Tab-separated table of C-alpha atoms in Angstrom:
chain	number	residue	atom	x	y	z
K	1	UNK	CA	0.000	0.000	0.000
K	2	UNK	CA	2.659	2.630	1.138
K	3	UNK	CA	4.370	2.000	-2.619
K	4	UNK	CA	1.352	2.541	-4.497
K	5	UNK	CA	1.512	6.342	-6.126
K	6	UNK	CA	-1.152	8.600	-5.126
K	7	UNK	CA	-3.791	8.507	-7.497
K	8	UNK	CA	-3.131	11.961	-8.240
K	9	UNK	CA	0.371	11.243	-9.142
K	10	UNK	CA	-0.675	8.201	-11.457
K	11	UNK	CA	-2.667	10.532	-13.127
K	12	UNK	CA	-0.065	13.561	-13.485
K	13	UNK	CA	2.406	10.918	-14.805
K	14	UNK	CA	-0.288	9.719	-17.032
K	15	UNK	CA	-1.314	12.784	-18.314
K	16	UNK	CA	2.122	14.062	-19.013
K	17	UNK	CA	3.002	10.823	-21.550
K	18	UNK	CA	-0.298	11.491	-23.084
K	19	UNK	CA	0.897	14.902	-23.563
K	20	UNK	CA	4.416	14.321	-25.213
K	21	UNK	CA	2.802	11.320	-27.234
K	22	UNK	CA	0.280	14.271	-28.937
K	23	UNK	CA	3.411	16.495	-29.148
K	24	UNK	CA	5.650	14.077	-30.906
K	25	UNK	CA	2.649	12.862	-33.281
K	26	UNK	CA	2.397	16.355	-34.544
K	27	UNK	CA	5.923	17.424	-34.571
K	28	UNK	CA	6.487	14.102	-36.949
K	29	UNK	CA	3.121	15.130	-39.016
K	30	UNK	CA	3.687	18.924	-39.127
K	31	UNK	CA	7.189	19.748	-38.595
K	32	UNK	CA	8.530	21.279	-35.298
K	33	UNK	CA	8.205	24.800	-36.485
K	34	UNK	CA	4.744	24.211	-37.025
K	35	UNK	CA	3.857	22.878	-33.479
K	36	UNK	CA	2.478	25.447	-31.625
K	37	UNK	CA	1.499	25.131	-27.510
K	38	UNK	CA	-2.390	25.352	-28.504
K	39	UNK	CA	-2.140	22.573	-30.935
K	40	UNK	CA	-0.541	20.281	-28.710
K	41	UNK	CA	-2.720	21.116	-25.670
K	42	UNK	CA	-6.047	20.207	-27.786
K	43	UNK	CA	-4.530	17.184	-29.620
K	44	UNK	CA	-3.612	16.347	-26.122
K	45	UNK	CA	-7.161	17.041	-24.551
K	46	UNK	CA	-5.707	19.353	-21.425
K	47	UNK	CA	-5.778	23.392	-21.143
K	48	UNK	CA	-3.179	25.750	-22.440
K	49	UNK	CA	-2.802	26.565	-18.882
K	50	UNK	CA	-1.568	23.058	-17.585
K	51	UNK	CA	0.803	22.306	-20.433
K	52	UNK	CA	2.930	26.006	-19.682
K	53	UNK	CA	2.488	24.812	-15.876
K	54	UNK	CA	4.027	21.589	-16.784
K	55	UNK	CA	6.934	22.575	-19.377
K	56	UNK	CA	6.834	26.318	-18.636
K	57	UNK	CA	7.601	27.022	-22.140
K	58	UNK	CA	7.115	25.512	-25.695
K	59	UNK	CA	10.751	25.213	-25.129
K	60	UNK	CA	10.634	23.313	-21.982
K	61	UNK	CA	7.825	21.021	-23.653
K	62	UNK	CA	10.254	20.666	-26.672
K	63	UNK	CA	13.196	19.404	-24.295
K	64	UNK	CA	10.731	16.790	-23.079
K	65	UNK	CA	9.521	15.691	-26.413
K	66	UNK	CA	13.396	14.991	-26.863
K	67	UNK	CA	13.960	13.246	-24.006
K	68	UNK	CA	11.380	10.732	-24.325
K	69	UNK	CA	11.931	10.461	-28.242
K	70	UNK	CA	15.924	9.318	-27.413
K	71	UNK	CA	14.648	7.373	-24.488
K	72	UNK	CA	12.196	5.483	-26.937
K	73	UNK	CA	15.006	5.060	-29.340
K	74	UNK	CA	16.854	3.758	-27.203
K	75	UNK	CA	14.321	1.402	-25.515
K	76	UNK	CA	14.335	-0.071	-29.255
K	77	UNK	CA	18.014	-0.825	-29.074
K	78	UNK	CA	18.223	-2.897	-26.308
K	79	UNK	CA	15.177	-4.665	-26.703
K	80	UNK	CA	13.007	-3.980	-29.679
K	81	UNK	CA	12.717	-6.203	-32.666
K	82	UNK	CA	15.569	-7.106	-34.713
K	83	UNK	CA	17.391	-6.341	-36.597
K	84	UNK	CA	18.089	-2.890	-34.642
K	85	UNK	CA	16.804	-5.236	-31.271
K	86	UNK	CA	18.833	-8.425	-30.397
K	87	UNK	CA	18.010	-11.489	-32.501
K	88	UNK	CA	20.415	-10.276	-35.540
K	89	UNK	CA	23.503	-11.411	-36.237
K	90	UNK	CA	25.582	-8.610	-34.866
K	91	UNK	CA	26.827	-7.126	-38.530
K	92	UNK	CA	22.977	-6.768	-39.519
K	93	UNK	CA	22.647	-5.435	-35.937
K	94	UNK	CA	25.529	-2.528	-36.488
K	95	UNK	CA	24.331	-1.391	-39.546
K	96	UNK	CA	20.398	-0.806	-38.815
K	97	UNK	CA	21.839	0.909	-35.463
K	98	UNK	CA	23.579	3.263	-37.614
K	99	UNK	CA	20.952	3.535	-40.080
K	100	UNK	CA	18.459	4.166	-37.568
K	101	UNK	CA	20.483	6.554	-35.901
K	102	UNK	CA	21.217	8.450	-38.916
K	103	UNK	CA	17.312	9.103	-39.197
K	104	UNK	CA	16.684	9.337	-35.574
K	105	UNK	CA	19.227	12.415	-35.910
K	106	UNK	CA	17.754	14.193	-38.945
K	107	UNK	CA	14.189	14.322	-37.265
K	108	UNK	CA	15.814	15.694	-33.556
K	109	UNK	CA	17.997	18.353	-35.618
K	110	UNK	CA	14.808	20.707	-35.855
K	111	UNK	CA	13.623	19.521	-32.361
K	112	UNK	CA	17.079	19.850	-30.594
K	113	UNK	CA	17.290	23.663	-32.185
K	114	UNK	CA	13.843	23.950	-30.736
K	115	UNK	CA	14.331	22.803	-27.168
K	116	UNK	CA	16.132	24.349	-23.992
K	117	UNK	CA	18.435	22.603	-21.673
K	118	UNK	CA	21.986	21.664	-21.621
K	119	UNK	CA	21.954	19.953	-25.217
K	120	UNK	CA	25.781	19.521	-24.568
K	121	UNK	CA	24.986	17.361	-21.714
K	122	UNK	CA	22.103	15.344	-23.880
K	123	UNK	CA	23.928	14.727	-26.523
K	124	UNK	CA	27.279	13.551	-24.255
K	125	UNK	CA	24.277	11.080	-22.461
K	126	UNK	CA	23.117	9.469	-26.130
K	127	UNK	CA	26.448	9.214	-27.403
K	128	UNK	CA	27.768	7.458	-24.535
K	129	UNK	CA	24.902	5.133	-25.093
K	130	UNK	CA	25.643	4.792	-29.221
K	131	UNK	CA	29.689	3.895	-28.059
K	132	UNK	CA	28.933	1.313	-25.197
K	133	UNK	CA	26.544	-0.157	-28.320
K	134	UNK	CA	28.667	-0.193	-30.961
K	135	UNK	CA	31.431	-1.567	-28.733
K	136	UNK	CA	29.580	-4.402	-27.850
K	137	UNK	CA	28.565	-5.237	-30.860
K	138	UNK	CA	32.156	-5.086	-32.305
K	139	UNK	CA	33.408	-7.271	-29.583
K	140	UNK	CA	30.464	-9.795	-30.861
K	141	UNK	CA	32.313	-9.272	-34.321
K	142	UNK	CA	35.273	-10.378	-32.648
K	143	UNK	CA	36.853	-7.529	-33.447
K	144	UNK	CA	40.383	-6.759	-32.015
K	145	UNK	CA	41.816	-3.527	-30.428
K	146	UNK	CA	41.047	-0.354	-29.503
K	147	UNK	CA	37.378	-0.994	-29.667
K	148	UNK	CA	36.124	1.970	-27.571
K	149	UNK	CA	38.657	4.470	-30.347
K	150	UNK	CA	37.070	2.563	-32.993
K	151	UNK	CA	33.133	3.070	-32.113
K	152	UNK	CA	33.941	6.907	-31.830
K	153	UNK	CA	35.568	6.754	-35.880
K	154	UNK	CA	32.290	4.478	-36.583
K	155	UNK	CA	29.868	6.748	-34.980
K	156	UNK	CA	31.520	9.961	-36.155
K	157	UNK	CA	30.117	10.328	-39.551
K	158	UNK	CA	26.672	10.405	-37.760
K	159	UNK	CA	26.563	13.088	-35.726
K	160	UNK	CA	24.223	15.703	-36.564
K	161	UNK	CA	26.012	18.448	-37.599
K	162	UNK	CA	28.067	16.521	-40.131
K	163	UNK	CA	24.807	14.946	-41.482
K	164	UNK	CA	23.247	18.905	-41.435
K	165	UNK	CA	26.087	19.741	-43.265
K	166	UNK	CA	26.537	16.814	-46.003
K	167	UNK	CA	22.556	17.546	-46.157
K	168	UNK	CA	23.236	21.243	-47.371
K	169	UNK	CA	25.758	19.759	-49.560
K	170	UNK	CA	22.923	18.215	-51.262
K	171	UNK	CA	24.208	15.149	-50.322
K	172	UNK	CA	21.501	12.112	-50.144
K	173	UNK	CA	20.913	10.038	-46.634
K	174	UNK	CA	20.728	6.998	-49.472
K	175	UNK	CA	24.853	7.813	-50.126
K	176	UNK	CA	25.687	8.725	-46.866
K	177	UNK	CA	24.136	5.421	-45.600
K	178	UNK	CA	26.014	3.909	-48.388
K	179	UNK	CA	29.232	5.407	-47.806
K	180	UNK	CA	28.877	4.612	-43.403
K	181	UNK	CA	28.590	0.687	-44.221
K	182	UNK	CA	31.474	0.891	-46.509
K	183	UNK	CA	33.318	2.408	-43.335
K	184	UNK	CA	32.149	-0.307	-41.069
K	185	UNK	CA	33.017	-2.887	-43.815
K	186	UNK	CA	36.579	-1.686	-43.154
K	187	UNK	CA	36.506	-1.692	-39.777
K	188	UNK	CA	35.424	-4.667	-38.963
K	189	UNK	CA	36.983	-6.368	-41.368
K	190	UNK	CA	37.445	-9.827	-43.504
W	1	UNK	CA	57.037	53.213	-53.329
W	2	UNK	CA	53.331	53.144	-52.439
W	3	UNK	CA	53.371	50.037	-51.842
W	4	UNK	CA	55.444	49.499	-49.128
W	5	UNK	CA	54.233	49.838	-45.690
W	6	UNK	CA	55.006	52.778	-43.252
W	7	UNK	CA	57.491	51.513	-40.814
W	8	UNK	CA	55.268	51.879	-37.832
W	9	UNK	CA	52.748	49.512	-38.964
W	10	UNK	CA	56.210	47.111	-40.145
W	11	UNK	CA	57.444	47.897	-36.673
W	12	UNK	CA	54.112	47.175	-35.078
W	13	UNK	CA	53.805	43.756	-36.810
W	14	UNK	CA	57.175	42.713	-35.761
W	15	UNK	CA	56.391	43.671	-32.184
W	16	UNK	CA	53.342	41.600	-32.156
W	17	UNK	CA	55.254	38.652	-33.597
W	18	UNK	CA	57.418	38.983	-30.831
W	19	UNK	CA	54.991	38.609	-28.239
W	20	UNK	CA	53.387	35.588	-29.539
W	21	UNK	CA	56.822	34.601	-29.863
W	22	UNK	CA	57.640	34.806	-26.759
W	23	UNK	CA	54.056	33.970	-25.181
W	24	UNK	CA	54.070	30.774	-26.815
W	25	UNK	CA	57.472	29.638	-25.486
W	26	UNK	CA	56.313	30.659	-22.222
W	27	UNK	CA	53.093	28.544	-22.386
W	28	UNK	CA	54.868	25.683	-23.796
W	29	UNK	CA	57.858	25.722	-20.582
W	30	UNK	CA	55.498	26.673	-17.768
W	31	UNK	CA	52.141	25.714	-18.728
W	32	UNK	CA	49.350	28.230	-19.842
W	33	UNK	CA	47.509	28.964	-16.056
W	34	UNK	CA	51.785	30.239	-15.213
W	35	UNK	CA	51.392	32.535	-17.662
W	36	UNK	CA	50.631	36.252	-17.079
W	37	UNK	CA	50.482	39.558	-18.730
W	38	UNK	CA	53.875	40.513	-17.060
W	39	UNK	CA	55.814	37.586	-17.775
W	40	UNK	CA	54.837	38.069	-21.250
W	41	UNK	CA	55.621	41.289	-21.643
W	42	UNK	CA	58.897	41.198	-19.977
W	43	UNK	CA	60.089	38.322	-21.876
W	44	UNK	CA	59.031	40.481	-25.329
W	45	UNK	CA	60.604	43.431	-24.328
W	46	UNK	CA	57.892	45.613	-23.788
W	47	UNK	CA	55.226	47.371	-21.648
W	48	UNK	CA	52.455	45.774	-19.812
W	49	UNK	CA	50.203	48.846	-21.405
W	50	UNK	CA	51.915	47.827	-24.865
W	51	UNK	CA	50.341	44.432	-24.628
W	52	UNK	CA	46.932	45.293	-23.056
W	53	UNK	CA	46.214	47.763	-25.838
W	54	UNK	CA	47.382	45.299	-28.194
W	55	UNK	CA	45.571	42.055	-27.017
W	56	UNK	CA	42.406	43.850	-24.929
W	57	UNK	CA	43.099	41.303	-22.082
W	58	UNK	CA	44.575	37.429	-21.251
W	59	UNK	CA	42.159	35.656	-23.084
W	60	UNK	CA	42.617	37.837	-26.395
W	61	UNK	CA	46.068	37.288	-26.270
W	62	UNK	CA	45.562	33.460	-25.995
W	63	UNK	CA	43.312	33.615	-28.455
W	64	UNK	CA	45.691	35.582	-30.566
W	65	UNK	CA	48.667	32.882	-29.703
W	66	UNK	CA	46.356	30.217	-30.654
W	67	UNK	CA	45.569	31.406	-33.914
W	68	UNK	CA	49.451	32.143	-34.606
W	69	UNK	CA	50.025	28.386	-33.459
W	70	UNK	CA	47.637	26.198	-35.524
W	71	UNK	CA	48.590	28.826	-38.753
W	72	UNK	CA	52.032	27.474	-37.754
W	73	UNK	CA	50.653	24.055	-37.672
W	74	UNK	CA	49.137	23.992	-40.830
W	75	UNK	CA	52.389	25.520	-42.703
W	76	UNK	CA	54.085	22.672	-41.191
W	77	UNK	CA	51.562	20.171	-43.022
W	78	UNK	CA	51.500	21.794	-46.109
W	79	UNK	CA	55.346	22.861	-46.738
W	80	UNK	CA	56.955	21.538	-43.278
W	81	UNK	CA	59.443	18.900	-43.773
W	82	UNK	CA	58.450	15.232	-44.121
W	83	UNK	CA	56.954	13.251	-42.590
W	84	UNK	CA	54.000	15.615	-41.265
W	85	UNK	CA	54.763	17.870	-45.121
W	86	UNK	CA	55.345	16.732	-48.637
W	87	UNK	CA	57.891	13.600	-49.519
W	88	UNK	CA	57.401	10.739	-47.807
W	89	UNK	CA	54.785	8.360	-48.544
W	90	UNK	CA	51.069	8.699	-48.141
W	91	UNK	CA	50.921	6.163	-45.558
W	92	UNK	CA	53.162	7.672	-43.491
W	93	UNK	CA	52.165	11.161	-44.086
W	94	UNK	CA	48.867	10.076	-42.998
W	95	UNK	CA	50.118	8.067	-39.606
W	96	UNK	CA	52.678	11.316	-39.008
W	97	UNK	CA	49.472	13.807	-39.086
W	98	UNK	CA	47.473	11.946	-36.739
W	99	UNK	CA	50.051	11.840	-34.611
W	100	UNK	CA	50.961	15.313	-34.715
W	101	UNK	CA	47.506	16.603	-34.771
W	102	UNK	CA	46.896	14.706	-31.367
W	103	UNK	CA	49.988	15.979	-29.722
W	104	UNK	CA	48.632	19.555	-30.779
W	105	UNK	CA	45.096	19.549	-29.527
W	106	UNK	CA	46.580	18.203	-26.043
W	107	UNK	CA	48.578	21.054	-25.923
W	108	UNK	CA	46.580	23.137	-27.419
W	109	UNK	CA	43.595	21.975	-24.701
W	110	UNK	CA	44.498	24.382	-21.798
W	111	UNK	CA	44.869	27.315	-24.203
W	112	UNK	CA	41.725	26.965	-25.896
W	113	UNK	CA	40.440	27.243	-22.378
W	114	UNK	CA	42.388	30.039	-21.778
W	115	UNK	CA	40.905	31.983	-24.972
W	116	UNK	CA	38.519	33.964	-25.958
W	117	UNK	CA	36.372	33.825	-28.908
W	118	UNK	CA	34.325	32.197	-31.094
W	119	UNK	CA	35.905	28.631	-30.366
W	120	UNK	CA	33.222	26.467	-32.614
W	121	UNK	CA	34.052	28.999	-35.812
W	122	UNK	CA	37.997	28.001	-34.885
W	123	UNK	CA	37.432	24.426	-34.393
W	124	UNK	CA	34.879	24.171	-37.446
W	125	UNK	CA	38.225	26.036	-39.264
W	126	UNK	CA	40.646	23.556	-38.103
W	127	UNK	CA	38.074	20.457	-38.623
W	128	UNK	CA	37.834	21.443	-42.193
W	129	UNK	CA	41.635	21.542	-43.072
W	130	UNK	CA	42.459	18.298	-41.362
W	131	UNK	CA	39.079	16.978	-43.426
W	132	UNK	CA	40.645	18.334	-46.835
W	133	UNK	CA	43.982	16.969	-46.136
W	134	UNK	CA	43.268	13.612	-44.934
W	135	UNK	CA	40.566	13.154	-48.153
W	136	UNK	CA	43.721	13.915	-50.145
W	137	UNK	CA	46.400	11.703	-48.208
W	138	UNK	CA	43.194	8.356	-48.581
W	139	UNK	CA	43.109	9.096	-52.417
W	140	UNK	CA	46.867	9.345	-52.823
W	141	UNK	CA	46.262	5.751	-51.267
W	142	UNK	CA	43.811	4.834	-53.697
W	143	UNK	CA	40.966	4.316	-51.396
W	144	UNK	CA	37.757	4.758	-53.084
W	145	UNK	CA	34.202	5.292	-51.381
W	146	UNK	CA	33.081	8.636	-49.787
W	147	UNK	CA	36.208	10.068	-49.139
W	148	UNK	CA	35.221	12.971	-46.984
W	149	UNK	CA	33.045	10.350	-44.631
W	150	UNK	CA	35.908	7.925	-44.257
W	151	UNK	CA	38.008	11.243	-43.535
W	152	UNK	CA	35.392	12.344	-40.909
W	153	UNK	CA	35.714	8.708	-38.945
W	154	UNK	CA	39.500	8.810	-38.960
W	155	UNK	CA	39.736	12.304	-37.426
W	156	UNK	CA	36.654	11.524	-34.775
W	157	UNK	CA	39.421	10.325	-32.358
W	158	UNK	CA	41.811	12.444	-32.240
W	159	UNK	CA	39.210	15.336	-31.132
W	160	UNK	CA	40.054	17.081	-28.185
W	161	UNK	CA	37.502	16.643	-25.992
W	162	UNK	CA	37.578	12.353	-26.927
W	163	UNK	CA	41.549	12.609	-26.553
W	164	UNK	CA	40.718	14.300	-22.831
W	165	UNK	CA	38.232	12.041	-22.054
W	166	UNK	CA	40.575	9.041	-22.177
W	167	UNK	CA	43.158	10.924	-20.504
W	168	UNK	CA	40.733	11.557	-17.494
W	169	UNK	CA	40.555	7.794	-18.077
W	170	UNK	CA	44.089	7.207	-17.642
W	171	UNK	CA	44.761	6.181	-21.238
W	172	UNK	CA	47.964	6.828	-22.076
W	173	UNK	CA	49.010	9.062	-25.668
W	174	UNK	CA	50.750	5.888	-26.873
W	175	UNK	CA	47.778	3.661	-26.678
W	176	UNK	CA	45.454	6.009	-27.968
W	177	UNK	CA	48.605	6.902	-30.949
W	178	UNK	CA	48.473	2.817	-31.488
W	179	UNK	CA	45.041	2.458	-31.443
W	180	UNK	CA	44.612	5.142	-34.069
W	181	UNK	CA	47.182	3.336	-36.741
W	182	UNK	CA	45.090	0.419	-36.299
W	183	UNK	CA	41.937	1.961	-37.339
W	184	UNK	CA	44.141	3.765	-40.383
W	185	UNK	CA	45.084	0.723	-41.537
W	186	UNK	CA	41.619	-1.024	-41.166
W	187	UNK	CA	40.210	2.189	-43.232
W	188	UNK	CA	43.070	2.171	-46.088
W	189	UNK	CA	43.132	-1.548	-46.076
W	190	UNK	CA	45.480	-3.684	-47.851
């Protein structure tokens, strides 16, 4: 009994997913730019009112949306389906990961821009968690050496600003995609 | 005639040169936090005032030697003697730049601290030579596929802020220098 939330605070928490789950819908229909607090709050069913008491800002709510969105992500890493969830042999495994985070990336870029916070510290968080991945899986691909050095060359290519910037380079995802799983080819080897 | 400049400005020029002269050998002996306005200016010969109204403060006279050092850098890559400038062998060119290029942003580290301005437009500078000269050292190797992406991944380790995360990990330079030939070679392949 004394561990069971207060039925008020079930709700709150309940209410709050239901909120970012209408926010993310229509930032991935609309675009962020076009997400404004009053669309959210009726997609979401609440007042204006309790989503700037929850968030404080569209920026605060945006920072949320972000959170949860990696969180999800990463939820389907460790144990979605395959091939980006175990099951795969770990060379199918390394190259949806990057695939997926390649895409994951391009939809945050307009969300990061659009949310407060410490991005610095986010983005240290999630790329922690893409190393520790890719590190494990290259230890499944018996791969030798520096393996921690070798996830950061793998994952550098897909870091947001150097996708923003092969993007204005009218550069397609298709290629870069391409041109990643010719790089892990190398790395990991015959 | 005309063209030639007055000999203040000549005179002024040389004086600055002095002082990052002599400010970088400072830094480089006693470490950049042992390094003040008055050491500097007694080891170039001139006036505390002289190098305030020159520099504005410290940090724009870091900023100023750390321009003046990574221009120095650079010259050394592009016309320096070989390995690290033209005449030896790709290969080794390539192995002698990453090598150098480490040893530079760990020195580098504490005066980029140090500085003032923008840092990300310096950085984004520096990440875009080292980009353009690597792409040119993997085709001199005859490595085909996306170039600038394979370029991107071989640089992602020797970034400052991965190369002081693995010294706040106790890594030493050597291991991190040996586990960066490895991943060379596993890009350039056989």
């Amino acid at each position: 009994m004394a561990d069971e939330p207060a039925p008020e605070r079930a709700d709150a928490a309940r209410n709050r997913q239901a909120i970012l789950v209408a926010a993310l819908e229509l930032i991935r229909t609309r675009g962020v730019d076009c997400v404004t607090m009053e669309t959210v709050a009726s997609a979401a069913g609440v007042g204006k009112g309790t989503l700037f008491r929850r968030f404080g800002s569209r920026e605060g709510l945006m920072a949320a949306v972000l959170n949860e969105s990696e969180a999800a992500w990463q939820a389907s890493v460790i144990s979605g389906p395959p091939p980006l969830g175990p099951g795969a042999p770990p060379m199918e495994r390394l190259l949806a990961f990057g695939h997926s985070r390649m895409r994951t990336n391009v939809t945050s870029g307009a969300l990061i821009k659009a949310a407060t916070g410490d991005s610095s510290a986010r983005s240290r968080a999630a790329a922690s968690f893409a190393v520790m991945h890719v590190r494990h899986l290259l230890h499944e691909l018996r791969v030798s050496g520096d393996l921690v050095l070798l996830s950061i060359a793998i994952l550098a290519p897909l870091d947001i600003m150097v996708i923003e910037q092969q993007q204005r380079d009218h550069i397609s995802l298709d290629r870069i995609e391409a041109g990643w799983d010719d790089l892990v080819r190398r790395v990991v080897g015959g």
